[in-house]
Amino acid sequence: MTTVLIADDDHLMRAGLVAVLESDQEIEVVGQAATGREAVALTRRRQPDVVLMDVQMPDLDGIAATRELTGASPAARVLILTTFEEDDYIFGGLRAGASGFLLKRTRPEELIRAVHTIAAGESLLSPSVTRRVIDRMAGHAGPQIPADQSAIEDLTPREREVLEMLAGGLSNAEIAAALVIEESTVKTHVKRILMKLELRDRVQAVIFAYEHGLRARRQDAERR
Amino acid sequence: MTTVLIADDDHLMRAGLVAVLESDQEIEVVGQAATGREAVALTRRRQPDVVLMDVQMPDLDGIAATRELTGASPAARVLILTTFEEDDYIFGGLRAGASGFLLKRTRPEELIRAVHTIAAGESLLSPSVTRRVIDRMAGHAGPQIPADQSAIEDLTPREREVLEMLAGGLSNAEIAAALVIEESTVKTHVKRILMKLELRDRVQAVIFAYEHGLRARRQDAERR
DNA sequence: TGTGTCGTCCCCCCAAGGGGGGACATTTCG
DNA sequence: CGAAATGTCCCCCCTTGGGGGGACGACACA
């Protein structure tokens, strides 16, 4: 049995969703919310397998609610449901931790399948959304992944930290200053990073960091 | 009627695919290829709506074949079909211009639906693949729109070219070799790039390139 | 208690990169 | 036509970065 929570500010839409979902023997709607806050609160109490989340809602929109949910209870799997194919929604939602993104014009059977898919831990997007995501990826994702995500775990926490700063564009001296250690120590860390990841120089390390989604949390990484 | 071309080096697999696809009244298999080159050649002649492309093939793999196809005839829509969920395959394939990515363990009905979806101009990914794509996006889709795309246009075409290679991890010497010019010239270009973009060193240039979605088209950018 | 990992720091050396110029041929364009 | 932009190449000089070591204290784990 898959439990679902519905979050949508439109009564009719909620009724429709309930009707569709309950038509499937293996789905049970365990709660309904009309605002983002309600959705967050109810999810915490009911612990549904899947949250069907509308984007436009008063008080806290679906994206923000998703962010809260996935931050608080990572087990929650959110399927965002919306009328519009807005890029902001799509990328915002996915970055907020949503597992899927469906347009409301999706047919009932699709929706049911989607819920099961999400509940199973997989992800899914509407076809037209997929197109956009792929385009975006192709745009600024590098060529093939360096293939060895393995090596990243060889790095010690400190080394990872240095790698992130390095990927933020900082020089060895700047990293040293920021971490309050000697530059020679930074050089040692960099040396080991390059060795472990089998990279030639810091430039390739930056690329590696980007390709693997590592990113500096910088507010620095400034122009000169 | 949707026309499909099948590219797979495995006879049995081809037979299976044909059987499945032809079970649908609206799909017609108009060609079969056992190698990447064959796939490219046949696609050019038969002009199928959709190309079902295996990744592992002798002579020219599915990714490379897809790249050629989409480069030459942008109308071709490629659905990559593979047994493995390798990141290299997935991202390589999508960047090569594929419209979708399915695992071979997909059920027959799914495959048929997928072909129709692709033929309709939409895109689609296997659920587990979708997961990876989303993760990747979330990981390094930056704080959208870097806001200052301005300076990029100050670069001359040549400078842009050098910047891309630089962002591919190449050293000045390697860039010189690739462009068949002197290293001193490359240094001049790099110098001007840094000046125009107000960056300190090549590391920051790499970051700039990534943040602005510029990427090298290389096949090199190798480890040491 | 020893062995290992981690983080810190040091040395020397040399290659690579970047800053400051200048020069010259082609092409573009007003 | 003359000026500006572009791409090519050169010089000198100095800073940065990377490679090869070695060392030592803190802590964990067996």
Coordinates of C-alpha atoms in Angstrom, one line a residue, chain B residues 4-222:
Chain B
V4 CA 12.1 3.0 -36.6
L5 CA 15.7 2.0 -37.3
I6 CA 17.3 -0.5 -34.9
A7 CA 21.1 -0.4 -34.2
D8 CA 22.4 -3.3 -32.1
D9 CA 25.2 -5.7 -32.6
D10 CA 23.3 -8.5 -31.0
H11 CA 21.2 -10.6 -33.4
L12 CA 18.8 -11.8 -30.8
M13 CA 18.3 -8.4 -29.4
R14 CA 17.5 -7.0 -32.8
A15 CA 15.0 -9.8 -33.4
G16 CA 13.4 -9.2 -30.0
L17 CA 13.1 -5.5 -30.7
V18 CA 11.6 -6.0 -34.1
A19 CA 9.1 -8.4 -32.6
V20 CA 8.1 -6.0 -29.9
L21 CA 7.9 -3.0 -32.1
E22 CA 6.1 -4.6 -35.0
S23 CA 3.4 -5.8 -32.6
D24 CA 2.3 -2.2 -32.6
Q25 CA 0.3 -1.3 -35.7
E26 CA 1.7 2.2 -35.9
I27 CA 5.4 1.3 -35.8
E28 CA 7.4 0.1 -38.7
V29 CA 11.0 -1.1 -38.5
V30 CA 12.6 0.2 -41.6
G31 CA 16.1 -0.9 -41.1
Q32 CA 18.6 -2.7 -38.9
A33 CA 22.3 -2.0 -38.3
A34 CA 24.9 -4.0 -36.4
T35 CA 27.5 -1.4 -36.1
G36 CA 27.7 2.3 -35.5
R37 CA 28.8 3.1 -39.0
E38 CA 26.0 1.1 -40.5
A39 CA 23.5 2.9 -38.2
V40 CA 24.8 6.3 -39.5
A41 CA 24.7 5.2 -43.1
L42 CA 21.3 3.6 -42.9
T43 CA 19.8 6.5 -41.1
R44 CA 20.9 8.8 -43.8
R45 CA 19.2 6.6 -46.4
R46 CA 16.0 5.5 -44.7
Q47 CA 15.3 8.7 -42.7
P48 CA 13.5 6.9 -39.9
D49 CA 11.6 8.9 -37.3
V50 CA 13.4 7.2 -34.5
V51 CA 16.7 5.4 -34.1
L52 CA 16.9 2.8 -31.4
M53 CA 20.6 2.9 -30.6
D54 CA 22.6 0.4 -28.5
V55 CA 25.6 1.8 -26.8
Q56 CA 28.0 -1.1 -27.2
M57 CA 28.7 -1.7 -30.8
P58 CA 31.8 -2.5 -32.8
D59 CA 33.4 0.0 -35.0
L60 CA 31.6 3.1 -33.7
D61 CA 29.8 3.0 -30.4
G62 CA 26.3 4.3 -29.9
I63 CA 27.3 7.5 -28.4
A64 CA 29.7 8.5 -31.2
A65 CA 27.1 7.3 -33.8
T66 CA 24.5 9.5 -32.1
R67 CA 26.8 12.4 -32.2
E68 CA 27.3 12.0 -35.9
L69 CA 23.7 11.5 -36.6
T70 CA 22.4 14.5 -34.7
G71 CA 25.2 16.5 -36.2
A72 CA 24.4 15.6 -39.7
S73 CA 20.6 15.2 -39.7
P74 CA 19.2 17.1 -36.7
A75 CA 15.8 15.7 -37.6
A76 CA 16.8 12.2 -36.4
R77 CA 15.7 11.4 -32.9
V78 CA 17.8 8.9 -31.1
L79 CA 16.6 6.7 -28.3
I80 CA 19.6 5.1 -26.6
L81 CA 19.0 1.6 -25.3
T82 CA 21.5 0.0 -23.0
T83 CA 21.9 -2.6 -20.4
F84 CA 24.0 -0.5 -18.1
E85 CA 23.3 2.6 -16.2
E86 CA 26.8 3.9 -16.6
D87 CA 27.1 7.6 -16.0
D88 CA 29.4 7.9 -19.0
Y89 CA 26.8 6.5 -21.2
I90 CA 24.0 8.5 -19.9
F91 CA 25.6 11.9 -19.9
G92 CA 27.7 11.2 -23.0
G93 CA 24.6 10.1 -24.8
L94 CA 22.4 13.0 -23.8
R95 CA 25.1 15.4 -24.7
A96 CA 25.6 13.7 -28.0
G97 CA 22.0 14.8 -28.8
A98 CA 20.0 11.8 -27.8
S99 CA 16.3 12.3 -27.1
G100 CA 16.0 9.6 -24.6
F101 CA 17.7 6.9 -22.6
L102 CA 16.1 3.6 -21.8
L103 CA 17.5 0.5 -20.0
K104 CA 17.0 -2.8 -21.8
R105 CA 15.1 -4.2 -18.9
T106 CA 12.3 -1.9 -19.8
R107 CA 9.1 -3.8 -20.5
P108 CA 7.8 -4.1 -24.0
E109 CA 4.8 -1.8 -23.6
E110 CA 7.1 0.8 -22.1
L111 CA 9.4 0.6 -25.1
I112 CA 6.5 1.1 -27.5
R113 CA 5.2 4.1 -25.6
A114 CA 8.7 5.4 -25.5
V115 CA 9.1 5.2 -29.3
H116 CA 5.8 7.1 -29.7
T117 CA 6.9 9.7 -27.2
I118 CA 10.2 10.3 -28.9
A119 CA 8.6 10.3 -32.3
A120 CA 6.3 13.1 -31.1
G121 CA 9.3 15.2 -30.3
E122 CA 9.3 14.7 -26.6
S123 CA 12.1 13.2 -24.5
L124 CA 12.2 10.5 -22.0
L125 CA 14.5 8.7 -19.6
S126 CA 14.3 5.5 -17.6
P127 CA 13.2 6.4 -14.1
S128 CA 16.5 5.4 -12.5
V129 CA 18.3 7.4 -15.1
T130 CA 16.1 10.3 -14.4
R131 CA 17.2 10.1 -10.8
R132 CA 20.8 10.5 -11.8
V133 CA 20.2 13.3 -14.2
I134 CA 18.3 15.2 -11.6
D135 CA 21.0 14.7 -9.0
R136 CA 23.5 15.9 -11.4
M137 CA 21.5 19.0 -12.2
A138 CA 20.8 19.8 -8.6
G139 CA 24.5 19.3 -7.8
H140 CA 25.9 21.8 -10.2
A141 CA 23.2 23.8 -11.7
G142 CA 24.5 27.0 -10.2
P143 CA 22.6 29.9 -8.8
Q144 CA 20.9 30.1 -12.1
I145 CA 21.9 32.7 -14.6
P146 CA 25.3 34.1 -13.6
A147 CA 23.9 37.5 -14.4
D148 CA 27.0 38.9 -16.1
Q149 CA 27.1 37.3 -19.5
S150 CA 28.2 40.7 -20.7
A151 CA 31.9 40.4 -20.9
I152 CA 31.8 37.2 -22.8
E153 CA 31.0 39.0 -26.0
D154 CA 34.1 41.1 -25.7
L155 CA 36.0 38.0 -26.6
T156 CA 37.1 37.4 -30.1
P157 CA 36.2 34.1 -31.7
R158 CA 39.7 32.9 -31.3
E159 CA 39.8 33.9 -27.7
R160 CA 36.6 32.1 -27.0
E161 CA 38.1 29.0 -28.6
V162 CA 41.1 29.2 -26.4
L163 CA 38.9 29.8 -23.4
E164 CA 37.0 26.6 -24.1
M165 CA 40.2 24.5 -24.4
L166 CA 41.5 26.1 -21.3
A167 CA 38.3 25.1 -19.6
G168 CA 38.9 21.6 -20.9
G169 CA 42.0 21.4 -18.7
L170 CA 44.6 21.9 -21.4
S171 CA 47.9 23.6 -20.7
N172 CA 49.1 26.4 -22.9
A173 CA 51.4 24.1 -24.6
E174 CA 48.6 21.6 -25.4
I175 CA 46.4 24.3 -26.7
A176 CA 49.2 25.5 -28.9
A177 CA 49.7 22.0 -30.2
A178 CA 46.0 21.6 -30.9
L179 CA 45.6 24.9 -32.7
V180 CA 49.0 24.6 -34.4
I181 CA 50.2 27.9 -33.3
E182 CA 53.1 28.9 -31.0
E183 CA 52.7 28.7 -27.3
S184 CA 53.6 32.4 -27.1
T185 CA 50.5 33.1 -29.1
V186 CA 48.4 31.1 -26.8
K187 CA 49.9 33.0 -23.9
T188 CA 48.9 36.2 -25.6
H189 CA 45.3 35.0 -26.0
V190 CA 45.1 33.8 -22.4
K191 CA 46.5 37.2 -21.3
R192 CA 43.8 39.0 -23.2
I193 CA 41.0 36.7 -22.0
L194 CA 42.0 37.3 -18.4
M195 CA 42.2 41.0 -18.9
K196 CA 38.8 41.2 -20.7
L197 CA 37.0 39.1 -18.2
E198 CA 38.8 40.6 -15.3
L199 CA 40.0 37.3 -13.9
R200 CA 43.2 36.6 -12.1
D201 CA 44.4 33.3 -13.5
R202 CA 43.3 30.4 -15.7
V203 CA 41.7 28.7 -12.7
Q204 CA 39.2 31.5 -12.4
A205 CA 38.8 31.4 -16.2
V206 CA 37.7 27.7 -15.9
I207 CA 35.2 28.6 -13.3
F208 CA 33.9 31.4 -15.4
A209 CA 33.5 29.1 -18.3
Y210 CA 31.6 26.6 -16.2
E211 CA 29.4 29.2 -14.6
H212 CA 28.5 30.5 -18.0
G213 CA 27.8 27.2 -19.6
L214 CA 30.8 27.4 -21.9
R215 CA 32.3 24.0 -22.4
A216 CA 35.1 22.4 -24.4
R217 CA 34.1 20.1 -27.2
R218 CA 37.2 18.1 -26.6
Q219 CA 37.9 14.5 -26.6
D220 CA 41.1 15.2 -24.8
A221 CA 41.5 17.1 -21.6
E222 CA 43.1 14.0 -20.2

